Coordinates of C-alpha atoms and ligand atoms in Angstrom, one line a residue:
Chain V
M6 CA 98.9 56.2 127.0
N7 CA 101.7 55.1 129.2
I8 CA 101.1 53.6 132.4
L9 CA 104.6 55.6 133.7
K10 CA 106.7 58.8 132.2
V11 CA 109.4 59.9 133.8
E12 CA 110.4 63.4 132.6
N13 CA 114.0 65.5 133.0
V14 CA 114.6 63.5 136.8
S15 CA 118.1 63.7 138.3
K16 CA 118.7 62.5 141.7
I17 CA 121.6 64.6 144.1
Y18 CA 122.1 62.9 147.3
S19 CA 123.6 65.5 149.7
Y20 CA 125.1 64.5 153.0
R21 CA 128.3 65.8 155.1
S22 CA 128.5 68.1 152.7
K23 CA 129.5 65.9 149.9
K24 CA 126.8 65.5 147.0
V25 CA 125.6 62.4 145.1
L26 CA 125.1 63.2 141.5
A27 CA 123.1 59.6 141.5
V28 CA 120.4 60.3 138.9
D29 CA 121.6 62.3 136.1
N30 CA 118.4 64.3 133.3
I31 CA 116.5 60.7 132.5
S32 CA 113.8 60.4 131.0
F33 CA 111.5 57.4 129.5
E34 CA 107.9 55.8 130.1
V35 CA 106.4 52.3 130.0
K36 CA 103.1 51.5 127.9
R37 CA 100.6 49.0 129.1
G38 CA 101.3 45.2 129.7
E39 CA 105.1 46.0 129.0
I40 CA 107.6 45.0 131.2
V41 CA 111.2 47.5 130.9
G42 CA 114.6 45.4 132.9
L43 CA 116.8 48.4 133.8
L44 CA 119.9 47.1 133.9
G45 CA 123.0 49.3 134.8
P46 CA 126.4 48.1 136.8
N47 CA 126.4 48.8 141.1
G48 CA 125.6 52.0 142.1
A49 CA 124.5 53.0 138.5
G50 CA 120.7 54.4 140.9
K51 CA 118.8 51.9 139.4
T52 CA 117.2 51.5 143.2
T53 CA 117.1 54.6 143.1
T54 CA 115.1 55.3 140.5
V55 CA 112.8 52.5 140.9
K56 CA 112.5 54.3 144.7
M57 CA 111.3 58.3 143.1
I58 CA 109.1 56.4 141.3
A59 CA 107.7 54.7 144.4
S60 CA 107.5 58.3 145.7
L61 CA 109.9 56.5 148.5
I62 CA 113.0 59.2 147.2
E63 CA 111.7 62.9 146.7
P64 CA 113.6 63.7 143.3
T65 CA 116.2 67.1 143.6
S66 CA 114.6 67.6 139.3
G67 CA 112.1 66.7 136.4
S68 CA 108.5 64.3 137.3
I69 CA 107.1 61.3 137.5
F70 CA 103.6 59.8 136.0
I71 CA 101.4 57.3 136.2
D72 CA 98.7 56.9 134.6
G73 CA 99.3 60.3 133.6
K74 CA 98.5 61.8 137.9
N75 CA 101.9 63.9 139.0
I76 CA 103.7 61.9 141.5
R77 CA 104.8 64.4 144.0
S78 CA 101.0 66.9 143.2
D79 CA 98.1 64.4 143.6
K80 CA 99.8 61.4 145.2
K81 CA 96.8 59.5 146.6
H82 CA 95.9 59.1 142.4
A83 CA 98.9 58.4 141.9
L84 CA 100.0 55.7 144.4
R85 CA 97.1 53.5 143.9
K86 CA 98.0 52.8 140.8
V87 CA 101.9 51.2 141.7
A88 CA 102.9 48.4 143.3
A89 CA 106.3 47.7 144.6
V90 CA 109.1 44.9 146.0
L91 CA 111.9 46.7 146.8
E92 CA 113.8 44.9 149.7
S93 CA 112.8 41.4 147.5
N94 CA 112.1 39.4 151.4
R95 CA 112.4 42.1 153.2
N96 CA 108.7 44.0 152.3
I97 CA 106.2 41.6 154.1
Y98 CA 105.5 41.0 157.3
W99 CA 107.5 37.9 159.1
V100 CA 105.0 37.1 161.8
L101 CA 102.6 37.0 159.6
T102 CA 101.4 34.1 157.3
P103 CA 101.4 33.9 153.4
R104 CA 97.5 34.3 153.3
Q105 CA 97.1 37.4 156.6
N106 CA 100.0 39.0 154.5
I107 CA 98.6 39.1 151.4
D108 CA 95.4 40.6 153.2
F109 CA 96.9 42.2 154.8
F110 CA 97.9 44.6 152.7
A111 CA 94.9 44.2 150.0
N112 CA 92.5 45.3 153.4
A113 CA 95.5 48.9 154.1
W114 CA 94.4 49.4 149.7
G115 CA 91.1 49.8 150.4
F116 CA 90.5 46.0 149.4
S117 CA 87.7 44.4 151.0
S118 CA 89.0 40.9 152.7
R119 CA 86.2 38.8 150.7
S120 CA 86.6 40.9 147.6
I121 CA 90.0 39.8 146.2
R122 CA 89.7 36.2 148.6
K123 CA 89.0 35.0 145.1
Y124 CA 92.5 35.5 143.0
R125 CA 94.6 35.8 147.1
E126 CA 93.7 32.2 145.8
E127 CA 95.0 32.2 143.1
L128 CA 97.8 33.3 143.1
L129 CA 99.4 31.2 146.5
E130 CA 98.3 28.3 143.3
K131 CA 100.0 30.3 140.9
F132 CA 102.9 30.3 142.9
N133 CA 102.7 27.6 144.3
L134 CA 102.2 28.5 147.8
L135 CA 99.4 27.0 148.7
E136 CA 101.2 24.2 151.4
V137 CA 102.6 27.3 153.3
A138 CA 99.8 29.3 153.4
D139 CA 98.8 29.3 157.6
K140 CA 102.5 29.2 157.9
P141 CA 104.5 31.7 158.9
V142 CA 106.2 33.2 156.7
M143 CA 110.1 32.8 159.1
K144 CA 109.7 30.0 158.5
L145 CA 109.8 30.0 154.8
S146 CA 112.5 30.1 152.6
R147 CA 114.1 32.9 150.9
G148 CA 112.5 32.1 147.8
M149 CA 109.2 31.7 149.0
Q150 CA 109.2 34.9 150.7
Q151 CA 109.6 36.1 148.2
K152 CA 107.1 35.6 145.9
V153 CA 104.8 36.1 148.6
A154 CA 106.2 39.6 148.6
V155 CA 105.6 39.4 145.1
C156 CA 101.8 38.5 145.6
C157 CA 101.4 41.7 148.4
A158 CA 101.9 44.1 145.6
L159 CA 99.6 42.4 143.0
I160 CA 96.9 41.4 144.9
R161 CA 96.2 45.4 145.1
K162 CA 96.3 45.2 141.2
A163 CA 98.0 48.0 140.5
P164 CA 98.4 48.6 136.2
L165 CA 102.1 49.1 137.7
L166 CA 104.9 46.8 139.4
L167 CA 108.0 47.7 140.9
L168 CA 110.4 45.3 141.3
D169 CA 114.0 45.7 142.8
E170 CA 116.0 42.9 142.2
P171 CA 113.3 40.7 141.8
T172 CA 115.4 37.3 141.7
L173 CA 118.7 37.8 143.9
G174 CA 119.5 35.3 146.1
L175 CA 117.0 33.0 143.9
D176 CA 118.1 29.7 142.9
V177 CA 117.5 28.3 139.1
M178 CA 113.9 27.0 139.6
T179 CA 112.5 29.2 141.5
T180 CA 113.9 31.8 138.6
N181 CA 112.0 30.8 136.0
E182 CA 108.9 30.1 138.6
L183 CA 108.9 33.9 139.3
K184 CA 109.9 35.1 135.6
N185 CA 107.3 32.4 133.6
T186 CA 104.6 33.9 136.5
L187 CA 105.4 37.5 135.6
R188 CA 105.2 37.2 132.4
E189 CA 102.2 34.9 132.1
I190 CA 100.7 39.0 135.3
A191 CA 102.4 40.9 132.4
K192 CA 100.3 39.4 130.2
N193 CA 96.9 38.2 130.5
D194 CA 95.6 41.1 133.4
G195 CA 98.1 44.2 131.2
N196 CA 100.6 45.1 134.2
A197 CA 103.3 47.0 133.3
I198 CA 106.1 45.8 135.9
L199 CA 109.5 47.8 135.4
L200 CA 112.4 45.3 137.1
T201 CA 116.2 45.6 138.2
S202 CA 118.3 42.9 137.8
H203 CA 121.7 41.7 137.3
N204 CA 120.4 37.9 136.0
M205 CA 121.2 39.0 132.5
K206 CA 119.4 36.0 131.9
V207 CA 116.1 36.8 133.3
V208 CA 115.7 40.2 131.5
Q209 CA 116.7 38.4 128.5
D210 CA 113.7 35.8 128.7
I211 CA 111.4 38.4 129.8
C212 CA 111.7 42.1 129.6
D213 CA 110.3 43.7 126.0
R214 CA 112.6 46.6 126.9
V215 CA 115.7 47.1 128.1
I216 CA 117.2 50.4 129.5
I217 CA 121.0 50.5 131.0
I218 CA 122.0 52.8 133.3
K219 CA 125.6 53.8 133.9
K220 CA 126.5 56.4 136.2
G221 CA 122.8 57.8 136.6
K222 CA 122.7 58.7 132.8
I223 CA 120.9 56.2 130.3
I224 CA 123.2 55.1 127.9
A225 CA 120.4 52.7 125.5
D226 CA 116.1 52.7 125.5
D227 CA 116.0 49.7 123.0
K228 CA 113.9 46.4 122.4
V229 CA 116.4 43.5 123.5
S230 CA 116.2 41.6 120.3
N231 CA 117.9 45.4 118.4
L232 CA 120.3 45.6 121.4
I233 CA 122.1 42.3 120.8
D234 CA 121.7 43.0 116.2
M235 CA 123.3 46.3 117.5
F236 CA 126.1 44.3 117.8
S237 CA 126.3 40.9 116.5
A238 CA 127.4 42.2 113.1
N239 CA 130.7 41.6 114.8
F240 CA 130.2 38.4 116.3
F241 CA 132.0 35.1 114.7
K242 CA 132.1 30.4 115.5
V243 CA 134.8 28.9 113.4
V244 CA 135.1 26.2 112.8
F245 CA 138.1 24.2 111.7
K246 CA 140.2 20.6 111.3
N247 CA 144.3 20.5 112.3
G248 CA 145.8 23.3 113.3
N249 CA 147.3 24.2 116.3
I250 CA 146.1 28.2 117.4
N251 CA 147.3 30.4 120.8
F252 CA 144.4 32.5 119.6
D253 CA 145.8 35.7 122.2
F254 CA 148.1 36.5 120.1
L255 CA 145.6 37.8 117.7
I256 CA 144.9 41.1 117.0
G257 CA 141.0 42.6 117.3
I258 CA 140.3 39.6 118.0
K259 CA 137.9 38.6 121.4
V260 CA 137.4 34.9 122.1
L261 CA 135.2 34.7 123.9
K262 CA 135.0 30.9 123.3
S263 CA 137.6 28.0 122.5
Y264 CA 136.6 24.3 122.1
N265 CA 137.2 21.1 121.3
Q266 CA 133.6 19.3 119.0
E267 CA 134.6 15.9 118.8
E268 CA 137.6 16.1 116.3
N269 CA 136.8 19.7 115.1
K270 CA 137.9 22.7 116.9
A271 CA 136.0 26.0 117.0
V272 CA 136.4 29.2 118.3
E273 CA 133.9 32.2 119.5
F274 CA 134.5 35.8 119.2
E275 CA 134.2 39.3 118.9
L276 CA 136.0 40.8 116.2
Q277 CA 136.9 43.6 116.9
D278 CA 138.9 44.7 113.8
E279 CA 137.3 44.6 110.5
D280 CA 140.5 43.0 108.7
A281 CA 141.7 40.8 111.4
L282 CA 138.8 38.4 110.2
Y283 CA 140.7 37.3 107.7
E284 CA 143.8 37.5 109.7
L285 CA 143.0 34.5 112.1
L286 CA 142.0 32.4 108.7
E287 CA 145.2 33.1 107.4
V288 CA 146.8 31.7 110.4
I289 CA 144.1 29.2 111.1
R290 CA 145.1 28.3 107.6
K291 CA 149.0 28.4 107.7
S292 CA 148.7 26.3 110.5
G293 CA 147.9 23.6 108.5
G294 CA 144.2 23.6 109.8
K295 CA 141.3 23.4 107.3
L296 CA 138.6 25.9 107.3
I297 CA 135.0 24.2 108.1
S298 CA 132.1 27.2 108.4
I299 CA 131.9 30.3 109.8
E300 CA 128.8 31.9 110.9
K301 CA 127.9 34.3 112.5
I302 CA 126.3 34.4 115.9
Q303 CA 123.6 36.6 118.2
P304 CA 125.3 37.2 121.9
D305 CA 123.5 36.7 124.8
L306 CA 122.2 39.9 126.4
E307 CA 125.3 40.2 128.9
E308 CA 128.0 40.0 126.1
V309 CA 126.0 43.3 125.1
F310 CA 125.2 44.3 128.6
I311 CA 128.5 44.3 129.4
R312 CA 130.2 45.9 126.1
F313 CA 127.6 49.2 126.4
V314 CA 129.0 49.6 130.4
A315 CA 132.7 49.0 129.0
G316 CA 131.9 51.9 126.1
G317 CA 129.4 54.2 126.0
Chain F
M14 CA 89.4 53.4 154.6
L15 CA 87.3 51.0 157.0
N16 CA 89.5 49.0 155.4
L17 CA 92.8 49.4 157.0
F18 CA 92.1 50.6 160.3
W19 CA 90.9 46.0 160.6
A20 CA 93.8 45.7 158.2
M21 CA 96.6 47.4 161.8
I22 CA 93.5 45.5 164.4
K23 CA 94.2 42.2 162.3
K24 CA 98.0 41.9 161.9
E25 CA 98.8 43.3 166.0
Y26 CA 96.5 40.7 167.1
Y27 CA 97.7 38.4 164.8
D28 CA 101.9 40.6 166.4
R29 CA 100.9 39.0 169.9
R30 CA 99.1 36.3 169.7
F31 CA 102.6 35.4 168.0
Y32 CA 104.0 37.0 170.4
F33 CA 101.6 36.0 174.1
F34 CA 104.8 35.1 175.6
N35 CA 106.9 38.1 175.1
T36 CA 103.0 39.8 176.6
L37 CA 102.7 37.5 179.2
S38 CA 105.8 38.6 180.5
Y39 CA 105.6 42.1 179.6
I40 CA 102.6 41.8 182.2
F41 CA 104.3 39.6 184.9
T42 CA 107.2 42.2 184.9
L43 CA 104.7 45.4 184.8
Y44 CA 102.6 44.1 188.1
M45 CA 106.0 43.1 189.0
I46 CA 107.6 45.8 189.4
F47 CA 103.6 46.8 190.9
L48 CA 104.6 45.1 194.0
F49 CA 107.3 46.2 194.6
V50 CA 106.5 50.0 194.4
F51 CA 102.6 49.4 196.2
L52 CA 105.2 46.7 199.3
G53 CA 107.3 49.5 199.8
A54 CA 104.5 53.0 199.5
K55 CA 102.3 50.8 202.3
S56 CA 105.1 50.4 204.5
F57 CA 106.0 54.1 204.1
L58 CA 103.2 56.0 203.6
G59 CA 100.8 53.5 204.5
N60 CA 96.8 52.4 203.2
K61 CA 96.1 55.9 202.4
T62 CA 97.5 56.3 199.1
I63 CA 97.3 53.0 197.9
E64 CA 94.8 54.3 195.1
G65 CA 95.9 56.8 193.5
I66 CA 99.1 54.1 193.2
V67 CA 97.4 51.6 191.3
V68 CA 95.7 54.3 189.1
G69 CA 98.9 56.6 188.0
F70 CA 101.0 52.2 188.0
W71 CA 97.9 51.8 184.9
I72 CA 98.1 55.3 182.6
W73 CA 102.0 54.1 183.2
G74 CA 101.7 51.0 182.3
S75 CA 99.7 53.2 179.1
T76 CA 101.7 55.2 177.7
L77 CA 104.8 52.4 177.6
D78 CA 102.3 51.0 174.8
S79 CA 101.6 54.5 173.6
Y80 CA 104.3 55.8 173.6
S81 CA 106.7 52.5 172.4
L82 CA 103.6 52.3 169.4
L83 CA 105.3 55.6 167.6
S84 CA 109.1 54.9 168.7
L85 CA 109.9 51.2 168.8
S86 CA 107.6 49.9 166.0
L87 CA 108.4 52.0 163.5
I88 CA 112.2 51.6 164.1
S89 CA 111.1 47.5 163.8
E90 CA 109.8 48.2 160.5
A91 CA 112.1 50.4 158.8
R92 CA 114.5 47.7 159.7
L93 CA 112.0 44.9 158.7
G94 CA 111.6 46.5 155.2
T95 CA 108.4 47.7 155.8
L96 CA 108.3 50.2 156.8
E97 CA 108.4 51.8 153.3
Q98 CA 105.6 49.6 152.3
L99 CA 103.0 51.3 155.1
F100 CA 104.9 54.4 153.0
M101 CA 102.9 53.3 150.1
I102 CA 99.8 53.2 151.5
P103 CA 97.3 55.0 148.5
Y104 CA 95.5 56.5 152.4
G105 CA 98.8 58.8 152.8
F106 CA 100.9 57.9 156.0
K107 CA 98.7 60.3 158.5
W108 CA 95.5 57.5 158.1
V109 CA 98.0 55.0 158.0
S110 CA 99.7 56.2 161.6
A111 CA 96.3 57.1 163.2
A112 CA 95.2 53.8 162.3
M113 CA 97.9 52.1 163.8
I114 CA 97.1 54.4 167.2
I115 CA 93.8 52.7 167.4
A116 CA 94.7 49.6 167.5
N117 CA 97.4 50.1 169.8
F118 CA 94.5 52.1 171.5
I119 CA 92.9 48.7 171.7
Y120 CA 94.6 45.8 172.8
S121 CA 96.7 48.1 174.9
F122 CA 93.5 49.5 176.7
L123 CA 92.9 45.4 177.5
I124 CA 96.1 44.4 178.7
Q125 CA 96.2 47.5 181.3
S126 CA 92.7 46.7 182.7
L127 CA 94.1 42.9 182.9
I128 CA 96.8 44.8 185.2
L129 CA 94.2 47.0 186.4
I130 CA 91.9 44.0 187.7
L131 CA 95.8 42.8 189.5
M132 CA 95.8 45.0 190.9
M133 CA 93.4 45.5 192.3
I134 CA 92.3 42.0 193.3
T135 CA 96.2 42.6 195.2
T136 CA 95.6 45.6 197.1
G137 CA 91.8 44.8 197.7
K138 CA 90.8 48.2 197.1
F139 CA 87.8 48.0 194.2
L140 CA 87.9 51.9 192.6
H141 CA 85.3 53.0 190.4
L142 CA 85.1 51.6 186.6
D143 CA 83.1 54.3 185.6
V144 CA 84.0 52.9 181.6
V145 CA 81.6 56.0 180.5
S146 CA 83.8 58.4 182.1
I147 CA 86.9 56.7 182.3
I148 CA 87.7 55.8 178.5
P149 CA 87.7 59.5 177.2
L150 CA 90.2 60.0 179.5
W151 CA 92.3 58.3 179.5
I152 CA 92.2 57.8 175.1
I153 CA 92.8 61.9 175.1
T154 CA 95.6 61.6 178.7
I155 CA 97.3 59.0 176.3
I156 CA 96.9 61.2 173.2
A157 CA 99.3 63.1 174.3
I158 CA 101.9 60.9 174.6
H159 CA 101.5 59.0 170.4
G160 CA 102.9 63.3 170.3
L161 CA 105.7 62.2 171.9
G162 CA 105.9 59.4 170.0
F163 CA 105.8 60.8 166.7
M164 CA 108.6 63.3 167.9
L165 CA 111.1 60.2 169.1
G166 CA 110.1 58.2 165.0
G167 CA 110.3 61.0 163.0
L168 CA 114.1 62.0 165.3
A169 CA 114.7 58.4 165.1
L170 CA 114.0 57.9 160.8
I171 CA 117.5 60.6 160.8
Y172 CA 118.8 59.8 163.1
K173 CA 119.2 55.6 163.7
R174 CA 120.3 54.5 167.2
I175 CA 118.2 57.0 169.0
S176 CA 115.3 53.7 170.9
S177 CA 117.5 53.9 173.5
S178 CA 115.6 56.8 175.1
Y179 CA 112.5 54.5 176.1
Q180 CA 114.6 53.7 179.5
I181 CA 115.0 57.7 179.7
M182 CA 111.3 58.3 178.5
Q183 CA 109.6 55.8 181.2
L184 CA 111.3 57.8 184.3
V185 CA 110.2 61.0 182.8
F186 CA 106.2 59.6 181.9
A187 CA 106.6 58.4 186.2
F188 CA 107.6 62.1 187.1
L189 CA 104.9 63.6 184.8
I190 CA 102.1 61.5 186.1
A191 CA 103.4 62.6 189.5
A192 CA 103.8 66.3 188.7
P193 CA 101.8 67.5 191.6
V194 CA 99.3 70.4 189.4
G195 CA 97.8 71.1 192.2
K196 CA 99.7 73.2 193.3
H197 CA 101.1 75.1 190.4
L198 CA 99.1 75.7 187.7
Y199 CA 101.1 75.2 184.5
L200 CA 101.9 72.0 185.4
K201 CA 98.2 71.9 184.2
F202 CA 99.7 72.0 180.7
L203 CA 101.7 69.4 180.5
P204 CA 101.4 65.7 179.9
L205 CA 100.0 63.5 181.3
G206 CA 100.0 65.5 184.8
L207 CA 96.3 66.0 184.9
G208 CA 94.9 63.5 183.0
Y209 CA 95.7 61.3 185.5
R210 CA 94.7 63.5 188.5
M211 CA 91.3 63.3 186.6
I212 CA 91.5 60.0 186.2
Q213 CA 91.4 59.0 189.8
K214 CA 89.1 61.3 190.5
V215 CA 86.7 59.1 188.5
M216 CA 88.2 55.9 189.3
H217 CA 88.1 56.6 193.0
D218 CA 86.0 59.3 194.7
G219 CA 83.3 58.4 192.2
I220 CA 83.1 61.0 190.0
K221 CA 81.4 62.0 186.7
I222 CA 83.4 62.7 183.7
W223 CA 80.6 66.2 183.1
E224 CA 81.2 66.6 186.8
L225 CA 84.7 67.7 186.7
P226 CA 85.5 70.8 186.5
G227 CA 85.7 72.4 181.9
T228 CA 88.3 74.8 182.4
D229 CA 90.3 70.8 183.1
L230 CA 88.9 69.5 180.4
L231 CA 89.4 71.9 178.0
I232 CA 93.2 72.5 178.7
L233 CA 93.8 68.6 178.8
S234 CA 91.3 68.7 175.5
F235 CA 93.7 71.4 174.2
T236 CA 97.0 70.3 175.4
S237 CA 96.5 66.7 175.1
F238 CA 95.7 66.9 171.1
F239 CA 98.3 70.2 170.6
Y240 CA 101.4 67.6 171.4
L241 CA 99.7 65.1 169.2
F242 CA 99.9 68.2 166.5
I243 CA 103.5 68.7 167.7
G244 CA 104.8 65.2 167.3
F245 CA 103.4 64.6 164.1
A246 CA 104.8 68.2 162.5
V247 CA 107.8 67.2 163.8
F248 CA 107.8 63.8 162.5
S249 CA 106.0 65.3 158.4
Y250 CA 109.1 67.0 158.8
F251 CA 111.7 64.8 159.3
E252 CA 109.9 62.4 156.9
K253 CA 109.9 65.2 154.4
K254 CA 113.9 65.2 155.3
A255 CA 114.0 61.1 154.6
R256 CA 112.8 61.1 151.6
N257 CA 115.5 63.6 151.2
M258 CA 117.9 62.0 151.8
G259 CA 117.7 58.7 150.8
V260 CA 116.8 56.8 153.9
L261 CA 113.4 56.0 154.8
S262 CA 114.4 52.5 154.8
H263 CA 117.3 52.3 155.9
Y264 CA 118.5 51.2 159.2
Ligands
ATP426 N1 120.9 57.2 150.7 C1 121.7 58.1 149.8 N2 122.2 58.5 150.2 C2 123.4 58.9 149.8 N3 124.2 58.0 148.4 C3 123.2 57.4 147.8 C4 121.9 56.7 148.8 N4 121.3 56.5 148.2 C5 121.6 55.5 147.2 N5 123.9 56.5 147.1 C6 124.4 56.7 146.0 O1 123.4 56.6 144.9 C7 124.2 56.3 143.5 C8 122.9 55.1 142.9 O2 122.9 54.5 143.5 P1 121.6 53.2 143.5 O3 121.6 52.6 145.0 O4 120.8 53.7 142.5 O5 122.6 52.0 142.8 P2 121.7 50.5 142.5 O6 122.2 50.9 140.4 O7 120.4 50.4 142.7 O8 123.0 49.8 142.6 P3 122.6 47.8 142.9 O9 123.4 47.8 142.0 O10 124.3 48.1 143.9 O11 121.7 48.6 143.8 C9 125.4 55.8 144.5 O12 126.7 55.8 143.9 C10 125.9 55.7 145.9 O13 126.0 55.4 146.6
MG427 MG1 120.2 48.4 143.9

């Protein structure tokens, strides 16, 4: 069964007689063990969506079910099934140490300290936090604080984990570490994760599925690979020798990258017009260039995302 | 559920330990204010009212602790981003706040008792420390203040920057404690005044809780829980509003 079901949910914020339609009739589901990325430009409604699922913002209409429990009418049971890190490193107590924080949140959920001790130490080890486990959180780096916040969420063993921008402000190493651990947790423990991020690399690397929202509406919901395939028909790389061309004058082609490879030159582009490829080859030939190869390339999620948001 | 209460008690302990010097300076400040009032009262009123001042001060200090919990602490949790996590605890915020109140009771009682001992040593007036009678009266009296704290905490969820009222409330509490409940019956229905009189009777005159007038006990319990109930209702109203406006964590 689905761990999360969002059904025709809308949110209208009204303040000072102004009304903002932040989320516009969205529906989607998340399966157990699935990692889903919620993408969208600033103000698309990602945080609003996540906080509605966490029961912190009341939807204007629609229903949300966690593990089959309605978060409005059966809140107590629904909340047992979900844990969230919503304000990155701000969701924990800075005066307390990582161990004390983890214990606090476990206790507050009803677990005894003894029953979670083993898992707590496992988590601290997995996130490389053992060394700082007894230092006040305020003395830790931002990345460590964020990892502690994730530990505090994980300790509850809730089958659904919500993460709002978990990699915001993290360096490459820490991002990778978090990425790997999240993937491991989803795989081993069967936790479902719904995360928002502006970091397309993170999303591409760990998410099984991506939901793109724009102005509160879902404009795409599919596997990452399917989304990439959708656009890959138009992405090419052409390698040639000699010839000197200013690609900017070509219509119907969007140049992504052009570079010199040893003696060869290459251009990666997105085709926006069927005939433009032939035109490009013609221009290369006319300028005295010799064609070496044409190959299809895979756009990355970032390219796909930009196309979706610009178009849809 | 016990784990939830335990969690709050431990957290409060870590907090106090971390801010140990703040706690010390808080105790010191309260004591200095007391000295000031005590020396002033002695020269104006003579020795007669000293016990009243000691007990009144003890209650006043306790009200400050309690009032700051649901107004100041709640606001600081909202600012730190932890309030949202507290709202996601499956037991519901009712129980979470109950646990916070109990943890607050414990530490407030310890700190205020320390100040009480200091005050007794300073004045040389050793009061009747009949714990069995005092603790229930103290708790019931202070519960009314948690009601007020909830009201302000609720208001603060929506109308930020309300915490400056804390200074004003310190004075209001002092007036409420000093209210002449003996003269005007209706004053018994306000928070603090009646409770203070009853605690004073226990501590000063050595009367046991069961020797106090039953109607007063009834009025005290009824009004205190009434204020708590109203406070929580107001809080819940604003909490719902904050959920609708999406501002639970904004500060
Ligand atoms: N409490 C609020 N009151 C009024 N409007 C709000 C509130 N919170 C968000 N909004 C508005 O709702 C829309 C969606 O905001 P939301 O925070 O959900 O976007 P987001 O996708 O998380 O953006 P970001 O990528 O910047 O985090 C925005 O137009 C925002 O201005
Ligand atoms: Mg956001």
